[in-house]
XYZ file of C-alpha atoms in Angstrom:
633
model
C 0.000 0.000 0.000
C 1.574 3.534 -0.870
C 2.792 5.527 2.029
C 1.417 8.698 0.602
C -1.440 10.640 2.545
C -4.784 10.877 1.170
C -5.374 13.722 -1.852
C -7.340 16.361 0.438
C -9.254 16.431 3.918
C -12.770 15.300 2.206
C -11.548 12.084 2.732
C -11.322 11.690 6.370
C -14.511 12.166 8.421
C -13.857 15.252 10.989
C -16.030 15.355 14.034
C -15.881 19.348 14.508
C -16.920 18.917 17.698
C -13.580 17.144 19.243
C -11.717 20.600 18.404
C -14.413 22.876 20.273
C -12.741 25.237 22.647
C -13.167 24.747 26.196
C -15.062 28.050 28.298
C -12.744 30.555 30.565
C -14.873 28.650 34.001
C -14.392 25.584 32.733
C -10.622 25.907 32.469
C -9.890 27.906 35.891
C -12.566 25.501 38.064
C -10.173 22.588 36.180
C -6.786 23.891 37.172
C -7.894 24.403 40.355
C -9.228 21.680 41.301
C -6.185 18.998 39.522
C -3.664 21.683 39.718
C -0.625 22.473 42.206
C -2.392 25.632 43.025
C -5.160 23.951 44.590
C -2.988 22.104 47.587
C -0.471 25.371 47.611
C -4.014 27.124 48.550
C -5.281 25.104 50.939
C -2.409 24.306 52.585
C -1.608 27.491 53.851
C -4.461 30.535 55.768
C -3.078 33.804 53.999
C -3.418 31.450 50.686
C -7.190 31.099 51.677
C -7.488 34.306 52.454
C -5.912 35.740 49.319
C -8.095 33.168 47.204
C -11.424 34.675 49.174
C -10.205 38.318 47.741
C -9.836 36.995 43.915
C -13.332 35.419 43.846
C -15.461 38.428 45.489
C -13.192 40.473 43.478
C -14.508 38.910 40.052
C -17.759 38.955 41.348
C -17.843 42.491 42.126
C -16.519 43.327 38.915
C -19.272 41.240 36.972
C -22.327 42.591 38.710
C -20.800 46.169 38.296
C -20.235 45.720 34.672
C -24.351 44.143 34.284
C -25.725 46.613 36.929
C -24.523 49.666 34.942
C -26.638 50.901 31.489
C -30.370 51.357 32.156
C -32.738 52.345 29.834
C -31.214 53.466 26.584
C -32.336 54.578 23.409
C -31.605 52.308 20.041
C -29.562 54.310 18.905
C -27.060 54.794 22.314
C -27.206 51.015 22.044
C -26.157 51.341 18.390
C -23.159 53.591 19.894
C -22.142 51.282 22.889
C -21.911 48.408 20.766
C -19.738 49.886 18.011
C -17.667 51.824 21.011
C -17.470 48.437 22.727
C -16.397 46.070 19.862
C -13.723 48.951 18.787
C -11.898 49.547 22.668
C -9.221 47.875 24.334
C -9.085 46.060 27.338
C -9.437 49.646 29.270
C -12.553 49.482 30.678
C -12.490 46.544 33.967
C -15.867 45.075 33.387
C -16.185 44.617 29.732
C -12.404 42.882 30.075
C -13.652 40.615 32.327
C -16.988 39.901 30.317
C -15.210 39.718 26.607
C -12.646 37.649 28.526
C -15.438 35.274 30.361
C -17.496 34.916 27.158
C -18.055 31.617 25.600
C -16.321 31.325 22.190
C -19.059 30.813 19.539
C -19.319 26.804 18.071
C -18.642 27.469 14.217
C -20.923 24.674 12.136
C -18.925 22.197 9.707
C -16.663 23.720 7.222
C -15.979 21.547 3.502
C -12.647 21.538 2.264
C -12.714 23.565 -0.627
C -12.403 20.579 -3.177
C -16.170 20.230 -1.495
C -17.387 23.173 -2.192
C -20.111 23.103 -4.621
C -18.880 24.305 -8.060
C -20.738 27.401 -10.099
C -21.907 26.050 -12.871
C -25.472 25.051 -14.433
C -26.725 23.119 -12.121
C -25.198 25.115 -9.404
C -27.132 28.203 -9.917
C -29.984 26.483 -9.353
C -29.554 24.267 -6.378
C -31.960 26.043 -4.311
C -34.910 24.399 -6.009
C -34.173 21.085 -5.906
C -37.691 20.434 -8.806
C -36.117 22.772 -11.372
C -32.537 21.101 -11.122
C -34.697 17.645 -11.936
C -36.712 19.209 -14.398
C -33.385 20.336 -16.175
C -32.054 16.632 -16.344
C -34.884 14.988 -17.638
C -34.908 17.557 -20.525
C -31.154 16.567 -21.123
C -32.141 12.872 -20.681
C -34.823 13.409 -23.349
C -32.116 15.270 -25.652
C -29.792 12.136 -25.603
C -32.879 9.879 -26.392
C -33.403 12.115 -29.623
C -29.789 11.390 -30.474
C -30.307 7.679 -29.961
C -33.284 7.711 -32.550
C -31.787 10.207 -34.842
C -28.236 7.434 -35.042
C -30.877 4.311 -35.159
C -33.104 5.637 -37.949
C -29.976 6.745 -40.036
C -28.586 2.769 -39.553
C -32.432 1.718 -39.860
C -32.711 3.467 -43.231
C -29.202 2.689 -44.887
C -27.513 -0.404 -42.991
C -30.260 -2.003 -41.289
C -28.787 -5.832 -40.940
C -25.087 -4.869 -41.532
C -22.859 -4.443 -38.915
C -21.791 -0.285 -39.024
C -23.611 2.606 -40.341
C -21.804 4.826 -43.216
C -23.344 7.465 -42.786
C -22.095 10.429 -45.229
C -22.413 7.948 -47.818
C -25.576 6.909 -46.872
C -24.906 2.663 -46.861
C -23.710 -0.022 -44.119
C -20.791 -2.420 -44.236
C -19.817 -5.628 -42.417
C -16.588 -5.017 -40.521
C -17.368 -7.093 -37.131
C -17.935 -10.668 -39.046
C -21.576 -10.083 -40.276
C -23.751 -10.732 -36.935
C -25.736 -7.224 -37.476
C -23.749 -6.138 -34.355
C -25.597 -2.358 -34.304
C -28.885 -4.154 -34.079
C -27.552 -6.063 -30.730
C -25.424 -3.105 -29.082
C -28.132 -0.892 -29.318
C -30.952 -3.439 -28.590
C -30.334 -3.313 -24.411
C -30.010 0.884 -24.923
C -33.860 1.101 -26.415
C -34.945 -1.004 -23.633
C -33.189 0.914 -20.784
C -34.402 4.623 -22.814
C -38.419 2.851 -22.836
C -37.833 3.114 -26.762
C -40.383 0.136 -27.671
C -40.414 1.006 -31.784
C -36.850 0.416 -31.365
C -36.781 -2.264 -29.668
C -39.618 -4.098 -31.567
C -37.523 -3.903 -35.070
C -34.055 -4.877 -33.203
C -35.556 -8.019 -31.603
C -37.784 -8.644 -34.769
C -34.980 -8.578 -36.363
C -32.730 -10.586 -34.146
C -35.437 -13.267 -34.009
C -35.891 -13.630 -38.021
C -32.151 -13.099 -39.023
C -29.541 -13.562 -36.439
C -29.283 -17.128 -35.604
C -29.111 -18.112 -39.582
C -26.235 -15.355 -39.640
C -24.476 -16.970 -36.619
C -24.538 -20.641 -38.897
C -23.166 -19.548 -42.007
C -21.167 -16.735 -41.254
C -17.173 -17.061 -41.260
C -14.571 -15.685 -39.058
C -14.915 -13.155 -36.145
C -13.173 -11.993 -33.316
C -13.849 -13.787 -30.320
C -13.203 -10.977 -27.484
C -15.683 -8.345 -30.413
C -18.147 -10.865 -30.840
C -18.259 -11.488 -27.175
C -18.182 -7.883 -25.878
C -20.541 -6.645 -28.612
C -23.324 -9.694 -29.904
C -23.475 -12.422 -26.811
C -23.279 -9.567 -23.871
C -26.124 -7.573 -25.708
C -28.077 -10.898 -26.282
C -27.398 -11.816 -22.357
C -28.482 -7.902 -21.237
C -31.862 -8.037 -23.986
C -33.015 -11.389 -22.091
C -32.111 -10.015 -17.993
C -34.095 -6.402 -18.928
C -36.871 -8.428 -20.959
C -37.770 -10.153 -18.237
C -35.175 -13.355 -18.385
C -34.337 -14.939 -15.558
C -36.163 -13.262 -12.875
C -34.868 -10.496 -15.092
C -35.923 -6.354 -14.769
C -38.766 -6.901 -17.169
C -38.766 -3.302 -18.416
C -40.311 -3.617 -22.243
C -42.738 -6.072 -23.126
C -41.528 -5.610 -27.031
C -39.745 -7.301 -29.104
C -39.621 -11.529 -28.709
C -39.539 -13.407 -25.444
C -36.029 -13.369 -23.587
C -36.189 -16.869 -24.477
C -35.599 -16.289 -27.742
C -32.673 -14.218 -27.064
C -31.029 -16.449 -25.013
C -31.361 -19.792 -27.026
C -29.404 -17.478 -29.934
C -26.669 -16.617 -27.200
C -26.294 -20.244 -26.082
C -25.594 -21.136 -30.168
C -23.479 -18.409 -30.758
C -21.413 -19.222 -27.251
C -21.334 -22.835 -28.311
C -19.498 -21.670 -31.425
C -17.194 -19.466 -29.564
C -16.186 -22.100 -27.170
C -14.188 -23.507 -29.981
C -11.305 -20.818 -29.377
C -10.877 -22.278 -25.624
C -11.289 -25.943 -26.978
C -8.727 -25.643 -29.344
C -5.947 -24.216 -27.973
C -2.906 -25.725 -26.522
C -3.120 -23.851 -23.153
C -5.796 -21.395 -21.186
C -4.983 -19.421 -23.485
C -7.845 -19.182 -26.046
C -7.119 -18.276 -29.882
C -8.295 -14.725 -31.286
C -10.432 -15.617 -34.196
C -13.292 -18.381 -34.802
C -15.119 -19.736 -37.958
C -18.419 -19.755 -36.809
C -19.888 -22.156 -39.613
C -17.846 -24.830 -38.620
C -16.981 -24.357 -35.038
C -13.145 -23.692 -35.415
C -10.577 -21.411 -34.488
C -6.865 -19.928 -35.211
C -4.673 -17.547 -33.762
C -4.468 -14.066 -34.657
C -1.466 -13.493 -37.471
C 1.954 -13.347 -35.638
C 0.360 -15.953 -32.927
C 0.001 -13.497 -30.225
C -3.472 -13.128 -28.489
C -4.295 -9.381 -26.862
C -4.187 -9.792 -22.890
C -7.067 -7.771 -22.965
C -8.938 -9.684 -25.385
C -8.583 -12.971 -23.374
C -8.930 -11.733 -20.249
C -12.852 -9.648 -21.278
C -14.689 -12.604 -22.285
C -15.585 -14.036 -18.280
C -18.329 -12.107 -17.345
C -20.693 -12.899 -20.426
C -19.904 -16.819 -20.048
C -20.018 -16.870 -16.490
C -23.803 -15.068 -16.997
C -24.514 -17.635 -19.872
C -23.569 -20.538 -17.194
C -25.507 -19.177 -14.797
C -28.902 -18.732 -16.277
C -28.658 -22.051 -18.987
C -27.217 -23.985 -16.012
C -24.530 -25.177 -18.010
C -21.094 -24.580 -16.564
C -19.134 -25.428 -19.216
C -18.998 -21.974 -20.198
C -18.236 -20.364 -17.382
C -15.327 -22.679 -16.666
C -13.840 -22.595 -19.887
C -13.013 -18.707 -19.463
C -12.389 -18.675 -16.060
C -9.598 -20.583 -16.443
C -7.918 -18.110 -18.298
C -7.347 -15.813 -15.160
C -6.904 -18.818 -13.301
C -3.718 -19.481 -15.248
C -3.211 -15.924 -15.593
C -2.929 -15.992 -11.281
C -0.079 -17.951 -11.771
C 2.160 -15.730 -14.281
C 5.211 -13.394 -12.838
C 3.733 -9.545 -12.733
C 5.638 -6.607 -12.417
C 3.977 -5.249 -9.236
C 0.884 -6.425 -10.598
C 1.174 -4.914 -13.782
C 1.214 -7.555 -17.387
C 2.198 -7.179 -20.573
C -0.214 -6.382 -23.335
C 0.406 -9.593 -25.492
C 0.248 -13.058 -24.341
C 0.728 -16.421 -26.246
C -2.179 -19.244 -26.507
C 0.962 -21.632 -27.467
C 2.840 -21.311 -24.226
C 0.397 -19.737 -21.964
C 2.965 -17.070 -21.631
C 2.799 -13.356 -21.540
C 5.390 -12.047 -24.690
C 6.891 -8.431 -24.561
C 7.425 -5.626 -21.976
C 4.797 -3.111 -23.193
C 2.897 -1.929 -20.294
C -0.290 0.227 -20.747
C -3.637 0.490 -19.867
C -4.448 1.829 -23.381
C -5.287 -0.643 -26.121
C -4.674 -4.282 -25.830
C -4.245 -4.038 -22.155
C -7.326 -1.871 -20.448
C -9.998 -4.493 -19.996
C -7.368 -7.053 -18.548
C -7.591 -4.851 -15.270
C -11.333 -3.530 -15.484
C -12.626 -7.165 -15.235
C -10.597 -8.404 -12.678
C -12.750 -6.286 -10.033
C -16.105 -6.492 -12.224
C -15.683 -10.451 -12.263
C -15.216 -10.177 -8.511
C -18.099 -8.159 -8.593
C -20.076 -10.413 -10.320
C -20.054 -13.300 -7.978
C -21.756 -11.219 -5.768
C -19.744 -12.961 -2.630
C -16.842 -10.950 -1.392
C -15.743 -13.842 0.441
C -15.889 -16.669 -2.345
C -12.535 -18.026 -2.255
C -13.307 -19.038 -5.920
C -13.054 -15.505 -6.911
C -11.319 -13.482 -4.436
C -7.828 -14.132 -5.736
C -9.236 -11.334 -8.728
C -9.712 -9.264 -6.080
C -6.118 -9.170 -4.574
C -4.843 -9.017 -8.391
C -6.815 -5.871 -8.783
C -5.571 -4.559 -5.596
C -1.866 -5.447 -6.632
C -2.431 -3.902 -10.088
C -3.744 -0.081 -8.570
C -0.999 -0.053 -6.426
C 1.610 -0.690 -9.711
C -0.315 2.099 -11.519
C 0.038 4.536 -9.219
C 3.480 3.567 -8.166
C 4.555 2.984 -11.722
C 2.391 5.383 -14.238
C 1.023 7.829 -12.631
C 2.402 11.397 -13.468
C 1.444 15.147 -13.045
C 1.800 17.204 -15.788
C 3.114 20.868 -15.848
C 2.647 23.829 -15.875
C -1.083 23.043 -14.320
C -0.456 19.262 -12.475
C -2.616 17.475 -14.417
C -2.809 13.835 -13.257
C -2.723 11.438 -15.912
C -1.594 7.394 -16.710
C 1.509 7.060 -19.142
C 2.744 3.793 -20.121
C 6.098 1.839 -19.706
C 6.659 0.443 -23.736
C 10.086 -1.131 -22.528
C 8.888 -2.636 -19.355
C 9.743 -1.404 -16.007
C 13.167 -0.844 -16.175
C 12.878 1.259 -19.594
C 11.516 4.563 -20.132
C 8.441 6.094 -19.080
C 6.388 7.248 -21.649
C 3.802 10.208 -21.352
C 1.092 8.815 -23.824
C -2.602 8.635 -22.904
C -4.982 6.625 -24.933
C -8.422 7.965 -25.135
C -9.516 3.884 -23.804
C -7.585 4.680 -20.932
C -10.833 6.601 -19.505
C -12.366 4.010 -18.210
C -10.058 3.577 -15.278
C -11.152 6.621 -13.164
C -14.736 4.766 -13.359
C -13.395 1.368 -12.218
C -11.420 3.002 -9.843
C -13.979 4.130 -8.491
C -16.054 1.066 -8.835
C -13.890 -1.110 -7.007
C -13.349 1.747 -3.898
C -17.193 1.838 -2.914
C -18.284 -1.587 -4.706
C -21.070 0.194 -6.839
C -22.304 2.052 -3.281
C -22.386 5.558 -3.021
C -19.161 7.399 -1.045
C -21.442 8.602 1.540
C -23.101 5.365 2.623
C -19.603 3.917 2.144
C -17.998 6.224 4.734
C -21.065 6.048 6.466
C -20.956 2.525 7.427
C -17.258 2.902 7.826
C -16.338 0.848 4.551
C -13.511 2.526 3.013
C -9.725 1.749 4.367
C -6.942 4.416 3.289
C -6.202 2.587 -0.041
C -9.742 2.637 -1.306
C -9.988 6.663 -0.263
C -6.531 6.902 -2.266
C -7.924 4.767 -5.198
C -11.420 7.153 -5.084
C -9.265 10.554 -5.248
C -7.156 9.499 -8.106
C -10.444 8.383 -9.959
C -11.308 12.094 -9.143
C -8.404 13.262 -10.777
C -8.023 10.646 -13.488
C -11.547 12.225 -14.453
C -10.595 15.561 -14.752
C -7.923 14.759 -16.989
C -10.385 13.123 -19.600
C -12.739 15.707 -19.527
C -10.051 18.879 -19.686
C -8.599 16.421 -23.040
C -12.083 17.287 -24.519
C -12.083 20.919 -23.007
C -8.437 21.841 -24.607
C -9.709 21.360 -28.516
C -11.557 23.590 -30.733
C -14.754 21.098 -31.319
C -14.679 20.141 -27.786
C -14.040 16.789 -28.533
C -11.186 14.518 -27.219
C -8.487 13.024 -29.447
C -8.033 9.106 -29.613
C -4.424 9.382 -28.040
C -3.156 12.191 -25.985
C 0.394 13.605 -24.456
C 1.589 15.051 -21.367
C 3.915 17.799 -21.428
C 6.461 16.740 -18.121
C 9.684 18.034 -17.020
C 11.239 15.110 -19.393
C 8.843 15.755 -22.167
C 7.795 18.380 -24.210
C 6.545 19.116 -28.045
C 6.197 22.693 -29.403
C 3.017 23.777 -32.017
C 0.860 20.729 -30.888
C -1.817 22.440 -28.883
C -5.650 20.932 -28.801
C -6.589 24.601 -30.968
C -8.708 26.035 -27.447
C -6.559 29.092 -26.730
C -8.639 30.187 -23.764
C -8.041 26.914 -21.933
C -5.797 27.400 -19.451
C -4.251 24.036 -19.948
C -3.277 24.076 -23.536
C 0.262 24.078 -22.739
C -0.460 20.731 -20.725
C -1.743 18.402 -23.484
C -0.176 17.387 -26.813
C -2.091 16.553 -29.507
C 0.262 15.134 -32.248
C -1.904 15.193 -35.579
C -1.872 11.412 -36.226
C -4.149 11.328 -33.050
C -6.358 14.043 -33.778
C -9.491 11.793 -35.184
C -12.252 11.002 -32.478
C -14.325 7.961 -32.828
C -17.223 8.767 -30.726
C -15.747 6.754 -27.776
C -17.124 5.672 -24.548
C -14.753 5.871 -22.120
C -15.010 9.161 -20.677
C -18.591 9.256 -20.054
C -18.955 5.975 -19.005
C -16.241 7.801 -16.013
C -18.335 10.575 -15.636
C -21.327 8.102 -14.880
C -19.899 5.972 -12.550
C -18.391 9.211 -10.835
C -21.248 11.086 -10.817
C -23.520 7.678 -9.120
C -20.822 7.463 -6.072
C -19.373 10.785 -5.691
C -22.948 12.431 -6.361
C -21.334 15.452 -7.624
C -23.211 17.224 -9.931
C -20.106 18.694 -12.174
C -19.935 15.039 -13.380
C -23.153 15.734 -15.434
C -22.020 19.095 -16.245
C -19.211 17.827 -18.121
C -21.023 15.290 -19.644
C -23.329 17.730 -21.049
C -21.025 19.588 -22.459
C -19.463 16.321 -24.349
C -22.484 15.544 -25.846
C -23.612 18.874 -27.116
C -20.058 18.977 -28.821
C -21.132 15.157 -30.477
C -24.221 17.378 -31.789
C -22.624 20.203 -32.528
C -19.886 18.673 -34.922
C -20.695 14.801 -35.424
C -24.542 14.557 -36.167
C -25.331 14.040 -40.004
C -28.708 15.318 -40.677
C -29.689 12.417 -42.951
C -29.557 10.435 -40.212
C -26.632 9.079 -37.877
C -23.596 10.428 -35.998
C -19.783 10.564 -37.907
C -16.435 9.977 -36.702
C -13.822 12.810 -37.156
C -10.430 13.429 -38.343
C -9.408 16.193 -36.293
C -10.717 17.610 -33.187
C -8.415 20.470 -33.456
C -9.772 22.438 -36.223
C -13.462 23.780 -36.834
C -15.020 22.535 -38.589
C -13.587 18.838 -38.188
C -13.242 16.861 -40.982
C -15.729 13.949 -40.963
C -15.383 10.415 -41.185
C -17.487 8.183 -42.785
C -18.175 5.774 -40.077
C -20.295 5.350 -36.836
C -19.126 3.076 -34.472
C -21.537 0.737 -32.770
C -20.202 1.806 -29.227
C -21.935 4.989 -30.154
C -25.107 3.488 -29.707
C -24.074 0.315 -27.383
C -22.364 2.630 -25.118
C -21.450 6.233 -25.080
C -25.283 7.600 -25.700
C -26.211 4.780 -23.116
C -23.725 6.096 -20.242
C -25.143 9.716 -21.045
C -28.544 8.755 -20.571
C -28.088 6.912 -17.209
C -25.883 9.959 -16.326
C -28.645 12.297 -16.623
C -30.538 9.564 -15.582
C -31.991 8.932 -11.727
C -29.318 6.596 -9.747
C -32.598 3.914 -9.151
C -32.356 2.623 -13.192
C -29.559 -0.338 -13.372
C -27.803 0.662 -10.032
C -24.219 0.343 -9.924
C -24.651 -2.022 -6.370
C -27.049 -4.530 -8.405
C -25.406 -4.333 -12.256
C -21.832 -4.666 -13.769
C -21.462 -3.253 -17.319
C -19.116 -5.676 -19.531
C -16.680 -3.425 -21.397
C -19.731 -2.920 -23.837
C -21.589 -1.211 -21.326
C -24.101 -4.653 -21.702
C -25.626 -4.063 -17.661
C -25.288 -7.811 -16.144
C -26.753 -8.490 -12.939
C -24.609 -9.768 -10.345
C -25.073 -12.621 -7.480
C -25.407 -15.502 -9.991
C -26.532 -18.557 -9.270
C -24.104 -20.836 -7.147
C-alpha cells in the first residue's frame, strides 16, 4: 500500500466537535481543582485568604459591569456596541466579560475541493424540482440522439454491422452478426424506446441465428463484448431470468437467449482448441473452429474480457461449461510473474505465456484490469474463495499504476496514466490513450463496490487505499474531460500527451486558446481523429452515481452537445472525425456501434436517476451490456 497521505481532507470524516474550545470557568474551576495551586491554597491561611479576595473580586466586577446601562435609546445602544467592539481592554468590566465569554461553536466547514462548483446546475440548487426538471430535458435530448443514429442505420444499414453514414450505406466489418442491431438493442430497452426495440428483436429473431450458422470468421473478445453480452443484457431487462422486465416488445427473452447459447457454443471452440488457457483470437463460426491471430500473439485484454458474459450464460442455462472454460484463463493468468501487478499487453495461446514488456492500460491491455474487479463483482460474494484471488490481483495492479504510471503534468499538475513500452526498467512514456478513460470509473467502482461514497464512509467501509484509489479516480476524471475541453470542437483526441519536465513538443496544442491548460496536453496530428468513444462518459457516470457530484453531469453535457454540434449528419446518424483540433472537423465516414451500445447509453443513465440499473445490483461488460450480479451458485 503507498505511504502517501490521502489527496485532500474530504476524505477523512472530521467530528468538529472534538476541536471545540473549552469556556474561561471551565478551564480555571479545572486547574484548580487537579492543579498544584489547589494544595499550595489550601495548605496554607493567607493562601485562603488571598483566594477569598480573587473570587469576590470577580464577582464584584461582573455585577458592576451588568448593573450599569439602564434604559437606553436604540440608537445609544447602536453607539455602545460599536464603542465596545472597537476599545481595548481599558474598561475593567467589559475585560472581564469579553474575557469570560463563551467562544461561539462554528458549524462544519468543507474543504474547498467540497465546495459546490458554479456552474449550471449550481445556480440552481436552491430548487431542488427545477434542477430535476433540467435533467430529464437533457435525458430526453440524448434519447433524440439515440433515434436520430438508429433511424440513419435503420434506413441505410439495417442488418449490416456499421452505419456509413455520409455515404448513406452499411458495411460488415465485425464478421456479419448485425452487431448495431444487438449493441443498441439493451439501450432502447433501458431509454423505454419500444419502436426500437420491436424492429431490433424482430430482427434478431428472423435473421440472427441463420447469420451466426453460415457466417465465417470473427473476433472472439468483439463478438463477445458486442453480440453475446447484448443478447445476455436483452433477455435479464426483458424479463429473463427473474430479469428487470422493463419492455414487453420485441420476442420473449427466451428467444434471445437460445441465440446466445448457439453463438457461445461456437465461440467455445477458441478455448477448446488451444494448446493452453490461453484461447485463440479468431473463430469460424460455420464450422466451429478457431486460429490464432497473425503473428500468434493473443491481446491480454482480449482474453482476459470474455468471463463475465460466459459466467452469466452458465448461470442462467445452467450449463457450466462456459463459465469454466473462461475462467480458467485468469486462473492461469494468477499464476504468471507480474511486475507489481502490472502484465504485458500480449500473451501467447501456445505457451500460456505473456510475450513483450509493453505496459499500458491503453489498447490491448485496459480491460485485462477492469474485469478483474467487475468479475469479482459479479459473484456477488466478497468472500468466495473461488473468486477473491481477482480481487487481490486488482488490488496489486492499482498499487503498480500509481506507483509505476502515474504522473502530473506541468505547468497546471494534471494527473494522468503514461505507459512503460520497454517494461519497467525502460523509459516512461507520457502517452494517454483515449480507452484509458475508463479507469477513473473502475477506480472508483472497485473503492465503494457500486455504493455511493457517503453510505460507504457512512458505514465505515472505506480503508486508506480505497480513499486513495477514489481521489485518483477524481483526478483521473478531470484529466479526460479537460482532453475534450483543450480542442476547438470540444471533442477529445483518440491518443493524448503530457507535457512533463522530461517531455515536451512545441506547435501541438488541442486549438482552445482560452483553456488554461493548452500548454499541458499534446495533440500530435496522427491522433487528432475522435471515434465517438465511450470511455469518458462511461467515467463521468460511474463518478457522478458514487461521488454524487453534480459537475460530473455538467461535463457530460457539455461532451455531448459537442457530439451534436460537430458529429450529427442530418440524414440520419452520428460521424467519426479526423481532427478535433480544427473547426469545422473533418468527418469520417463511419459510426461506431459503441456509439449506440455505449457512449449515448452512459449519457442517458448519467442524466438519468441513480434507481435505473444501479451500480450495487449491475456490472457493465466493457460494452456497457448491464449484467446483474449474485449468480446462481
Amino acid at each position: 500500500m503507498s505511504k502517501s497521505l490521502p489527496y485532500s481532507i474530504k476524505d477523512v470524516d472530521y467530528d468538529n466537535a472534538k476541536f471545540r474550545h473549552r469556556s474561561f470557568s471551565k478551564v480555571v474551576t479545572q486547574n484548580l481543582l487537579t492543579g498544584n495551586l489547589k494544595r499550595d491554597c489550601v495548605s496554607c491561611s493567607t493562601g485562603k485568604f488571598l483566594f477569598l479576595i480573587l473570587i469576590f473580586g470577580v464577582a464584584y466586577l461582573v455585577l458592576a459591569h451588568s448593573s450599569s446601562g439602564g434604559v437606553v435609546s436604540n440608537d445609544q445602544t447602536i453607539v455602545n456596541r460599536v464603542s465596545y467592539a472597537n476599545s481595548s481592554f481599558v474598561d475593567g468590566a467589559g475585560k472581564i466579560k469579553r474575557f469570560w465569554r463563551r467562544p461561539p461553536r462554528l458549524p462544519p466547514r468543507l474543504s474547498p475541493d467540497e465546495k459546490v462548483s458554479s456552474n449550471g446546475a449550481g445556480q440552481v440548487l436552491g430548487n431542488p424540482d427545477v434542477v430535476r426538471s433540467m435533467w430529464i430535458a437533457r435525458q430526453q435530448k440524448v434519447k433524440e440522439a439515440f433515434l436520430h443514429a438508429w433511424s440513419g442505420y435503420k434506413k441505410f444499414a439495417m442488418g449490416r454491422d456499421e452505419l456509413m453514414p455520409l455515404s448513406r450505406q452499411g458495411v460488415d466489418g465485425l464478421g456479419g452478426l448485425g452487431a448495431t442491431v444487438v449493441d443498441a438493442l439493451d439501450t432502447a430497452m433501458i431509454m423505454g424506446l419500444d419502436e426500437v426495440v420491436a424492429e431490433a428483436g424482430s430482427w434478431v429473431a428472423e435473421h440472427l441465428s441463420e447469420r451466426i450458422r453460415t457466417k465465417g470468421q470473427v473476433n472472439l473478445f468483439e463478438t463477445t463484448i458486442r453480440v453475446l453480452g447484448g443478447l445476455l443484457s436483452a433477455y435479464h431487462l426483458s424479463g429473463g431470468e427473474n430479469g428487470m422486465n422493463i419492455t414487453q416488445a420485441g420476442p420473449k427473452p427466451e428467444v434471445y437467449l437460445a441465440t446466445a447459447k448457439d453463438l457461445a457454443d461456437r465461440l467455445l471452440s477458441a478455448f477448446t482448441t488451444s494448446p493452453t488457457a490461453i484461447p485463440f483470437s479468431d473463430v469460424i463460426l460455420h464450422d466451429k473452429s478457431a486460429h490464432p491471430a497473425p503473428g500468434g500473439l493473443s491481446s491480454t485484454s482480449e482474453v482476459s474480457t470474455v468471463q463475465l458474459e460466459f459466467n452469466y450464460l452458465s448461470s442462467v442455462s445452467g450449463d457450466q461449461k462456459y463459465g469454466l472454460e473462461a475462467m480458467k484463463v485468469m486462473e492461469h493468468m494468477k499464476t504468471l510473474p507480474k511486475f507489481e501487478g502490472l502484465v504485458p499487453i500480449y500473451i501467447s495461446p501456445h505457451s500460456g505465456e505473456f510475450n513483450g514488456e509493453n505496459i499500458r492500460l491503453g489498447s490491448r491491455g485496459d480491460s485485462y484490469y477492469e474485469y478483474l474487479i467487475k468479475v469479482w463483482l459479479q459473484s456477488g460474494d466478497s468472500s468466495n474463495s473461488n473468486t477473491s484471488y481477482l480481487y487481490e490481483m486488482y488490488k496489486e495492479a492499482m498499487n503498480g499504476v500509481r506507483h509505476r504510471l502515474v504522473k502530473k503534468s506541468i505547468p497546471n499538475g494534471l494527473v494522468f496514466v503514461g505507459e512503460l513500452p520497454y517494461g519497467l526498467n525502460g523509459a516512461f512514456s507520457s502517452k494517454m490513450d483515449h480507452l484509458v478513460c475508463f479507469l477513473p470509473g473502475t477506480l472508483a467502482l472497485g473503492a465503494t463496490k457500486g455504493l455511493t461514497k457517503k453510505h460507504a464512509m457512512t458505514n465505515n467501509m472505506l480503508n486508506f487505499e480505497d480513499l486513495e484509489n477514489l481521489k485518483l479516480a477524481e483526478d483521473l476524471t478531470k484529466t479526460c474531460f479537460e482532453m475534450y475541453a483543450v480542442t476547438s470542437t470540444g471533442l477529445a483526441p483518440e491518443i493524448a500527451y503530457f507535457h512533463t519536465e522530461d517531455f515536451s513538443e512545441e506547435g501541438h496544442d488541442g486549438g482552445n486558446k482560452s483553456s488554461e491548460l493548452v500548454n499541458d496536453i499534446i495533440i500530435r496530428p496522427a491522433d487528432r481523429h475522435n471515434l465517438l468513444r465511450p470511455e469518458t462518459v462511461e467515467s463521468l457516470f460511474v463518478l457522478y452515481r458514487i461521488t454524487e457530484d453534480p459537475k460530473y453531469r455538467e461535463w457530460g453535457w457539455q461532451i455531448f452537445d459537442a457530439f451534436e454540434k460537430h458529429t450529427k449528419v442530418d440524414t440520419g446518424g452520428y460521424c467519426s472525425l479526423d481532427d478535433v483540433t480544427s473547426v469545422p472537423p473533418h468527418r469520417r465516414d463511419k459510426m461506431e456501434t459503441f456509439f449506440l451500445g455505449e457512449t449515448l447509453k452512459y449519457l442517458y443513465l448519467l442524466f438519468s436517476d441513480s434507481s435505473l440499473i444501479p451500480l450495487d445490483k449491475f456490472v457493465f461488460n466493457t460494452e456497457a451490456h448491464p449484467i446483474p450480479i449474485n449468480l446462481k451458485k
